[in-house]
PDB file of C-alpha atoms in Angstrom:
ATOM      1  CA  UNK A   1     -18.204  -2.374  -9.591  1.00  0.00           C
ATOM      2  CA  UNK A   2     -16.830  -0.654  -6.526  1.00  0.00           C
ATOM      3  CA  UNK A   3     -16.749  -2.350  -3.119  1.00  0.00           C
ATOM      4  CA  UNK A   4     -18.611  -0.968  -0.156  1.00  0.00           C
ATOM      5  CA  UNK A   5     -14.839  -0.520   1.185  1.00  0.00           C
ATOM      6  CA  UNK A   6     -13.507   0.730  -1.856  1.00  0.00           C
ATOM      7  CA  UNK A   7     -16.330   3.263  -1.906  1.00  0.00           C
ATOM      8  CA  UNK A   8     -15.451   4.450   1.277  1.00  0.00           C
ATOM      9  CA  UNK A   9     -11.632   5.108   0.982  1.00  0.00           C
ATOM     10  CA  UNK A  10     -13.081   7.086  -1.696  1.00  0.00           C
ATOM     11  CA  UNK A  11     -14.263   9.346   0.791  1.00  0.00           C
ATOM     12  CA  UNK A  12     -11.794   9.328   3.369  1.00  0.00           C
ATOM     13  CA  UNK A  13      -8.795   9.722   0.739  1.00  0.00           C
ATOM     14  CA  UNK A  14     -10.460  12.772  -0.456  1.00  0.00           C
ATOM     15  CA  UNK A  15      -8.125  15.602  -2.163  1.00  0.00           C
ATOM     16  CA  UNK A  16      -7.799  17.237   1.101  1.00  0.00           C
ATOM     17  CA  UNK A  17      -5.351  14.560   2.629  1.00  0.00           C
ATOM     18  CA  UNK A  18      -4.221  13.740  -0.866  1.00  0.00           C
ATOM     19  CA  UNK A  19      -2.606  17.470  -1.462  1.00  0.00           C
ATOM     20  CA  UNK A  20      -1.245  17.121   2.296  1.00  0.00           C
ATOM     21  CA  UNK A  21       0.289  14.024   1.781  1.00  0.00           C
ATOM     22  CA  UNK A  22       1.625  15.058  -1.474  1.00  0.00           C
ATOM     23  CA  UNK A  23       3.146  18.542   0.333  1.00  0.00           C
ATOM     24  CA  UNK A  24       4.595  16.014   3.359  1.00  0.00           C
ATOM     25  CA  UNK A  25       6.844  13.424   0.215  1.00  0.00           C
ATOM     26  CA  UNK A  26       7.744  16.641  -1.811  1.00  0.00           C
ATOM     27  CA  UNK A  27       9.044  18.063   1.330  1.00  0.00           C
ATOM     28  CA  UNK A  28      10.597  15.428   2.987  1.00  0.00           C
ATOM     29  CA  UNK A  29      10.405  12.035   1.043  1.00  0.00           C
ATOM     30  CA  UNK A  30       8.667   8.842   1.590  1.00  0.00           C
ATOM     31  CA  UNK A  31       7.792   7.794   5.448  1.00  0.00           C
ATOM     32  CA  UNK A  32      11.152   6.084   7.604  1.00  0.00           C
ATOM     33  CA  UNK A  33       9.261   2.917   7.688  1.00  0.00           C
ATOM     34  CA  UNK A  34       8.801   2.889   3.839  1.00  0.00           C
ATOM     35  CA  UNK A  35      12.082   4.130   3.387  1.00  0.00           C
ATOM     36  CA  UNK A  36      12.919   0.842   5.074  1.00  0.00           C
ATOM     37  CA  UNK A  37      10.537  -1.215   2.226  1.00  0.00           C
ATOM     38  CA  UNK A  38      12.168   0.628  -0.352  1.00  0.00           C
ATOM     39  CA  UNK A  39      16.057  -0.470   0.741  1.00  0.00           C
ATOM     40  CA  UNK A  40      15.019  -3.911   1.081  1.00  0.00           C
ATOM     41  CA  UNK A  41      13.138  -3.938  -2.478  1.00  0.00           C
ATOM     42  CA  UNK A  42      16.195  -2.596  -3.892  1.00  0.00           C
ATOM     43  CA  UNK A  43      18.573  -5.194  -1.687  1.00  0.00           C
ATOM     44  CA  UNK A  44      16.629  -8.256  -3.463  1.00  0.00           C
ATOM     45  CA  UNK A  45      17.691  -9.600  -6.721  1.00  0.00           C
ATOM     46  CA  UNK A  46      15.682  -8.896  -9.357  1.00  0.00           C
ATOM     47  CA  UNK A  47      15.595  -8.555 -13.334  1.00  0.00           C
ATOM     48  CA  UNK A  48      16.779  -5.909 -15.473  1.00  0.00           C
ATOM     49  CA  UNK A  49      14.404  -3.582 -15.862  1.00  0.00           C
ATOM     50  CA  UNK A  50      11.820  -4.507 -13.292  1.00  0.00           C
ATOM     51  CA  UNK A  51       8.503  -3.598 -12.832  1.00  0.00           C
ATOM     52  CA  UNK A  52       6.287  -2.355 -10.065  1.00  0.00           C
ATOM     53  CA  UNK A  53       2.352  -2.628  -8.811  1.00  0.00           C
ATOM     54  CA  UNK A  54       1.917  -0.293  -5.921  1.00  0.00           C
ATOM     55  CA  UNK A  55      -1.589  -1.092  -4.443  1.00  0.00           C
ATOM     56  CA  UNK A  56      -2.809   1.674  -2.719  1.00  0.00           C
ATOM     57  CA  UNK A  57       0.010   3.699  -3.216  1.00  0.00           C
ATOM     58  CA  UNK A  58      -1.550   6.825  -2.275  1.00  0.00           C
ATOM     59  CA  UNK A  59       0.493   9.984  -4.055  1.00  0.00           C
ATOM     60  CA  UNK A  60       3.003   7.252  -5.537  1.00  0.00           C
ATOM     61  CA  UNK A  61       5.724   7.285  -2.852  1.00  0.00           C
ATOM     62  CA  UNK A  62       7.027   3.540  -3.854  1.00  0.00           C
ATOM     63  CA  UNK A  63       6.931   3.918  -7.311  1.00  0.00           C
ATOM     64  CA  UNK A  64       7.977   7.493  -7.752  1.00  0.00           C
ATOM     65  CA  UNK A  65      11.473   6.127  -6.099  1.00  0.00           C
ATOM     66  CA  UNK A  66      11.688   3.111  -7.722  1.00  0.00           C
ATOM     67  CA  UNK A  67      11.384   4.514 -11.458  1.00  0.00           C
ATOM     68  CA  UNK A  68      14.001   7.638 -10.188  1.00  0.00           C
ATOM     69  CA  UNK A  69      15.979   4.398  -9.546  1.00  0.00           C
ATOM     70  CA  UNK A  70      15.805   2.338 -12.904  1.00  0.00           C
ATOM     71  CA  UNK A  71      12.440   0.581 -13.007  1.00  0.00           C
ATOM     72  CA  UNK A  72      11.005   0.350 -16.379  1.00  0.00           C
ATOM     73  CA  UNK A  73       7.089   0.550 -15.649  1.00  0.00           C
ATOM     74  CA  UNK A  74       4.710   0.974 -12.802  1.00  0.00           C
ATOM     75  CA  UNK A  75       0.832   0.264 -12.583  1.00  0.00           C
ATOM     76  CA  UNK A  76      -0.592   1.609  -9.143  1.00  0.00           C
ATOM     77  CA  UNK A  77      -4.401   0.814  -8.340  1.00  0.00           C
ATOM     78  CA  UNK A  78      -5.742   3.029  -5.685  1.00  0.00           C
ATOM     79  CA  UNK A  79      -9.429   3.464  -4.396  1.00  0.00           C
ATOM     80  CA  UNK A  80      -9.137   6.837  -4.094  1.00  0.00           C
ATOM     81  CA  UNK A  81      -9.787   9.379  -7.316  1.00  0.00           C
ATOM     82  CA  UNK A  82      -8.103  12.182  -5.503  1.00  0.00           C
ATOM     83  CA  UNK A  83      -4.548   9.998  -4.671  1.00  0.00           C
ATOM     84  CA  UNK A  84      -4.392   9.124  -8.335  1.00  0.00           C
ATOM     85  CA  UNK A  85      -5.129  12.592  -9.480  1.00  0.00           C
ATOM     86  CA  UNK A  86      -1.893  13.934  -7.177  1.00  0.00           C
ATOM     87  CA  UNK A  87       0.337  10.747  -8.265  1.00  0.00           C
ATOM     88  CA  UNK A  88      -0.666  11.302 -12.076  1.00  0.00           C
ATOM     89  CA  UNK A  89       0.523  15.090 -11.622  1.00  0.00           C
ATOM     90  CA  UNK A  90       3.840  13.964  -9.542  1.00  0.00           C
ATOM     91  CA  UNK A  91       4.506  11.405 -12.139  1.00  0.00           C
ATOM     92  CA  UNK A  92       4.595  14.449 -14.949  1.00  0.00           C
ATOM     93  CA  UNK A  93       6.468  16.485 -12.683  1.00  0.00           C
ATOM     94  CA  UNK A  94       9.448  13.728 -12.517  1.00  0.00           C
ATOM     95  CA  UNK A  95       9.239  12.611 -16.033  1.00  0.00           C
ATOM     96  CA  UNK A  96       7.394   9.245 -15.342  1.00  0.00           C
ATOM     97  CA  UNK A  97       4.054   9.825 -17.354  1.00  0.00           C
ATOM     98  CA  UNK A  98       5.561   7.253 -19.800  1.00  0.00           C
ATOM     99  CA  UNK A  99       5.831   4.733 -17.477  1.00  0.00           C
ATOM    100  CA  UNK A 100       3.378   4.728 -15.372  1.00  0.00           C
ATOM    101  CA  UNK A 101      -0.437   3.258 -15.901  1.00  0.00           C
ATOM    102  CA  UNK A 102      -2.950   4.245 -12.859  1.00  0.00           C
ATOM    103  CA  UNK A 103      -6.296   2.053 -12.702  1.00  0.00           C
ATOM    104  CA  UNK A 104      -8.859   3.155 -10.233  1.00  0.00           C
ATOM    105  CA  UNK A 105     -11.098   0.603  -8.175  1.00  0.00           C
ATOM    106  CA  UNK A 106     -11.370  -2.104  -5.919  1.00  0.00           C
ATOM    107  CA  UNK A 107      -8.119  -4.210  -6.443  1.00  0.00           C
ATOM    108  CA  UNK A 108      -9.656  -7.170  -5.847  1.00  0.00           C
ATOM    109  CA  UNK A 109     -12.141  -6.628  -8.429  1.00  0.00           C
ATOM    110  CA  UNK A 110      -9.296  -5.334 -11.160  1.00  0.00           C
ATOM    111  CA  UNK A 111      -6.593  -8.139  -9.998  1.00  0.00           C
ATOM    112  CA  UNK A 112      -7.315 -10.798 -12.652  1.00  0.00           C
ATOM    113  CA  UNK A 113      -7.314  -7.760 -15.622  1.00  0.00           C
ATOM    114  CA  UNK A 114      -3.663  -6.037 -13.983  1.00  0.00           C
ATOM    115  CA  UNK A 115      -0.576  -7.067 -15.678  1.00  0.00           C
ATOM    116  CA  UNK A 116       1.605  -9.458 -13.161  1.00  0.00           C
ATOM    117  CA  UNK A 117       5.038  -7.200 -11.848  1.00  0.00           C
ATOM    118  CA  UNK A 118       8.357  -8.358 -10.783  1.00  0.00           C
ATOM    119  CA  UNK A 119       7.418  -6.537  -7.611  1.00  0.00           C
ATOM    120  CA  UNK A 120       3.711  -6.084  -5.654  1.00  0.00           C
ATOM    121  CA  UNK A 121       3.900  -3.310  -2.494  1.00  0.00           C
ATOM    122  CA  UNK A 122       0.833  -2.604  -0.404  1.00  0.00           C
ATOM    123  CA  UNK A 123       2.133  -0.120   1.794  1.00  0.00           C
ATOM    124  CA  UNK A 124      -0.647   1.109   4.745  1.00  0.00           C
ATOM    125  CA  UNK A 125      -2.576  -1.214   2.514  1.00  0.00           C
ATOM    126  CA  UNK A 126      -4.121  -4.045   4.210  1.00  0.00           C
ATOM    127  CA  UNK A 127      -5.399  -2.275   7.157  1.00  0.00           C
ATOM    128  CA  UNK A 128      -8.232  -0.721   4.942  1.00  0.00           C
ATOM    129  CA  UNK A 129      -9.649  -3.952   3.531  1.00  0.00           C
ATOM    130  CA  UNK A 130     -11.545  -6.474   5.786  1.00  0.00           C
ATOM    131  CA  UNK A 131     -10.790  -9.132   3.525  1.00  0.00           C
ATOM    132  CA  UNK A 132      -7.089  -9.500   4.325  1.00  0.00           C
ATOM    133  CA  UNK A 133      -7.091 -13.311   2.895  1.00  0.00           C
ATOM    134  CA  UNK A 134      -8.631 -11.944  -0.578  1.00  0.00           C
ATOM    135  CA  UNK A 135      -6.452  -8.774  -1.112  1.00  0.00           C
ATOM    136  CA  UNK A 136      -3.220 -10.582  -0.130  1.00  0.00           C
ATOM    137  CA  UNK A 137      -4.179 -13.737  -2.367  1.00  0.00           C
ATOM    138  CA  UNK A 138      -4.992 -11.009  -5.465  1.00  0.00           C
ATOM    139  CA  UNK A 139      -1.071  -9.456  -5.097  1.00  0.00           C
ATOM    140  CA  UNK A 140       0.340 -12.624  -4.527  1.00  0.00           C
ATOM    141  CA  UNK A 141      -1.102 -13.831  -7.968  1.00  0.00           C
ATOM    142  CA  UNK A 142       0.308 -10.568  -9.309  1.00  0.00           C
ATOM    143  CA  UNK A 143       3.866 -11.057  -7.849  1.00  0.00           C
ATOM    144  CA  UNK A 144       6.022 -12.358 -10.237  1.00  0.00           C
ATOM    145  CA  UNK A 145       9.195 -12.241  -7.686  1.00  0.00           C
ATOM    146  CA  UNK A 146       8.375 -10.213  -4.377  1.00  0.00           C
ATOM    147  CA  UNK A 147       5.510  -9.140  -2.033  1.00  0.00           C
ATOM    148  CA  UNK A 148       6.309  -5.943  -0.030  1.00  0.00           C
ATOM    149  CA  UNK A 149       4.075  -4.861   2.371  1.00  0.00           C
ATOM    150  CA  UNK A 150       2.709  -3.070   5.751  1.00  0.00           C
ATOM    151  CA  UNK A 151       0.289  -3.171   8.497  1.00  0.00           C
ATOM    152  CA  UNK A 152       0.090  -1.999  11.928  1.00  0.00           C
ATOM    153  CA  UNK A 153       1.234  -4.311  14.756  1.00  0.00           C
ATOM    154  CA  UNK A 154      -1.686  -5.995  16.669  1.00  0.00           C
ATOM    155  CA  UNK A 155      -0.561  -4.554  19.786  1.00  0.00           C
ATOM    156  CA  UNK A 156      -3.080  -3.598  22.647  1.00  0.00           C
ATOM    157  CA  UNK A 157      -2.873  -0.044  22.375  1.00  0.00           C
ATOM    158  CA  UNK A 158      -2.830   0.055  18.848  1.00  0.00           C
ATOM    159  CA  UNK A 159      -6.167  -2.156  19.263  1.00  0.00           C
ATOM    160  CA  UNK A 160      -7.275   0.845  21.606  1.00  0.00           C
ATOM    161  CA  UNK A 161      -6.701   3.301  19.218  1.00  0.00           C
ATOM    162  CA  UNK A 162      -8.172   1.435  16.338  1.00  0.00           C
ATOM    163  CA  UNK A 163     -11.335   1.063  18.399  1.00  0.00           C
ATOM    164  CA  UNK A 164     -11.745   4.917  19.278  1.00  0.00           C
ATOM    165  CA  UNK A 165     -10.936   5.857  15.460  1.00  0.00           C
ATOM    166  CA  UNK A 166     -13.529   3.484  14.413  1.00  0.00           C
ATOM    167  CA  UNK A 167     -16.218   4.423  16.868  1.00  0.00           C
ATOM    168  CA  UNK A 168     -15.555   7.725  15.958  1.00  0.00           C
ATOM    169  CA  UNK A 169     -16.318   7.317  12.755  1.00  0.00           C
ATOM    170  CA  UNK A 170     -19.342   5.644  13.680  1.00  0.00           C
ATOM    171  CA  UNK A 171     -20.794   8.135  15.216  1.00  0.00           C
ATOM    172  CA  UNK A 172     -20.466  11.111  12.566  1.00  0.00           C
ATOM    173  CA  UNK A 173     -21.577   7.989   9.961  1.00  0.00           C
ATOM    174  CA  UNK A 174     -18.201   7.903   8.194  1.00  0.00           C
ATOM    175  CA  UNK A 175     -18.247   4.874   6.301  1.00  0.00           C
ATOM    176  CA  UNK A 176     -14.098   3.934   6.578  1.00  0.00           C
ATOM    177  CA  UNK A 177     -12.793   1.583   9.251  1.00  0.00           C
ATOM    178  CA  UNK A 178      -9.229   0.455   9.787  1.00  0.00           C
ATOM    179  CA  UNK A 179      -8.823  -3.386  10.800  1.00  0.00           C
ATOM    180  CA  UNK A 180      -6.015  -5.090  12.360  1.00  0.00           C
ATOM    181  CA  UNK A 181      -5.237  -8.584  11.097  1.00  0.00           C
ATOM    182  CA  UNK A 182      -3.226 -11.223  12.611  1.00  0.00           C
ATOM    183  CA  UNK A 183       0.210 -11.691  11.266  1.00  0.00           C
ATOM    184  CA  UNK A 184       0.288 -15.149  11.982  1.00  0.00           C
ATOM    185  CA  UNK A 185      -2.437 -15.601   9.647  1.00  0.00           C
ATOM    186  CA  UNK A 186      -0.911 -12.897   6.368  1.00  0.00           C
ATOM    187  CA  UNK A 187       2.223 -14.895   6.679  1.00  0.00           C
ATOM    188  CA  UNK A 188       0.424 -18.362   6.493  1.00  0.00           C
ATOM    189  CA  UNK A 189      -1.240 -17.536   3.255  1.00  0.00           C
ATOM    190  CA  UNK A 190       1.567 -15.618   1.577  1.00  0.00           C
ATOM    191  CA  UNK A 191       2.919 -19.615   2.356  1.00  0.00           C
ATOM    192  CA  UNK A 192       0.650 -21.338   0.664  1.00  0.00           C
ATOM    193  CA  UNK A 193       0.842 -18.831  -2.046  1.00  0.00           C
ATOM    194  CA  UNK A 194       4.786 -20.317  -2.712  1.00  0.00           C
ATOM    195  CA  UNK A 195       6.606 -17.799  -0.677  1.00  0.00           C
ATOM    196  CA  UNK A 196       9.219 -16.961   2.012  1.00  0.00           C
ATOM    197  CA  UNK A 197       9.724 -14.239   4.520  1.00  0.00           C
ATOM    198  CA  UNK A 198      12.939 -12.608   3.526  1.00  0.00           C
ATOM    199  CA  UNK A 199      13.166  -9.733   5.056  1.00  0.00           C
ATOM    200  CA  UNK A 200      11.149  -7.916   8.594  1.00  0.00           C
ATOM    201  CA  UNK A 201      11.957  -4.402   9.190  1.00  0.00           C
ATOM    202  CA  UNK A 202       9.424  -1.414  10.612  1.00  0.00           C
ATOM    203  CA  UNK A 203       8.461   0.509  13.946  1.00  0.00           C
ATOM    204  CA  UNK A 204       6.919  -0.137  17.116  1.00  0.00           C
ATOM    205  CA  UNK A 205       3.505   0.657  15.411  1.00  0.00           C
ATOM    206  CA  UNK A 206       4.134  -0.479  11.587  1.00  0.00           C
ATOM    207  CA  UNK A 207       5.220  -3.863  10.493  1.00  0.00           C
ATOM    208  CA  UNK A 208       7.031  -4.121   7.012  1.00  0.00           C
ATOM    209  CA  UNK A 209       7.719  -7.470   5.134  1.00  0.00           C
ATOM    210  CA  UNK A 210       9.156  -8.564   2.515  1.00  0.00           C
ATOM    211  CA  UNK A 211       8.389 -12.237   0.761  1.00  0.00           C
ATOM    212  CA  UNK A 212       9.905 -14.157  -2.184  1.00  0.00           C
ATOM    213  CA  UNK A 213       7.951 -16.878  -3.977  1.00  0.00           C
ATOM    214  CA  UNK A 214      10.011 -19.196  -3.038  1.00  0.00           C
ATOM    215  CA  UNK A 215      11.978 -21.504  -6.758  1.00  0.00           C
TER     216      UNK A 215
END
């Protein structure tokens, strides 16, 4: 069953801003700050032939690169229809069909059924899901070495613009809202999951962070 919040990325990831976002990576590549997630994934020591869970992923930025650049499989679970739809049809266009498995849903939900990966990434991820503590405790389950992910600094203005979005959305009864969680509290459970902040990269408005479970 889908979650009132999966439901309604649903509707805001419709195929409009999927075939835009899929125009924006063909034409220029992934985003600078997960350019950055990318080069520190690849920095970290990991099997042969590693594998990859992209939550959210969107058109399939993260795992697009990472099978051009020798990983065996991917699985990406994505609330919205129209994002898997474009990263299905970029997958055939690079050659990845064969190694690539899309599930659609509420990851939350579809966690305890998704093969575990060398690598999780939830890239723009958290900051749709009000339940920080039980999306972040479903990828670190899934995380067989690393935890990659993203979220928007819980600066003041960034709390400004949050608000307006949201009460924008409010008032032409658009179901999506973006939340800003407290970093203090992501890295505290990713801790008591068994891992360590290896690596902090990102912009003034996006944080990116890279964990290891820890041996």
């Amino acid at each position: 069953m889908a979650s009132c919040h999966c439901c309604a990325a649903n509707q805001q990831f419709d195929d409009r801003i999927a075939r835009r976002d899929l125009r924006r990576y063909q034409r220029r590549g992934p985003d600078p700050v997960t350019r950055q997630l990318l080069a520190a994934i690849r920095q970290s020591p990991l099997p042969d032939s590693p594998t990859v869970l992209d939550v959210g992923g969107g058109v399939g930025a993260i795992h697009h690169e990472l099978l051009d650049q020798g990983f065996a499989h991917a699985t990406q679970v994505d609330a919205s229809e129209a994002y898997l739809a474009l990263a299905r049809l970029e997958a055939a266009r690079r050659g990845h069909q064969d190694h690539l498995t899309l599930a659609h849903g509420d990851f939350q939900a579809l966690a305890a059924t998704t093969p575990v990966a060398d690598v999780v990434t939830l890239d723009r991820v958290v900051c749709c899901d009000p339940n920080y503590e039980g999306l972040l405790g479903a990828a670190a389950d899934q995380a067989r070495h690393i935890l990659a992910f993203t979220y928007p600094r819980p600066h003041a203005l960034t709390r400004v613009v949050v608000a307006v979005l949201n009460a924008w959305r409010r008032l032409w009864r658009r179901p999506f809202r973006v939340y800003v969680h407290p970093p203090d509290g992501m890295v505290a459970l990713l801790e008591q999951r068994g891992f360590r902040r290896r690596w902090v990269g990102g912009s003034w408005i996006w944080a990116a962070e890279l964990f290891g479970r820890a041996a």
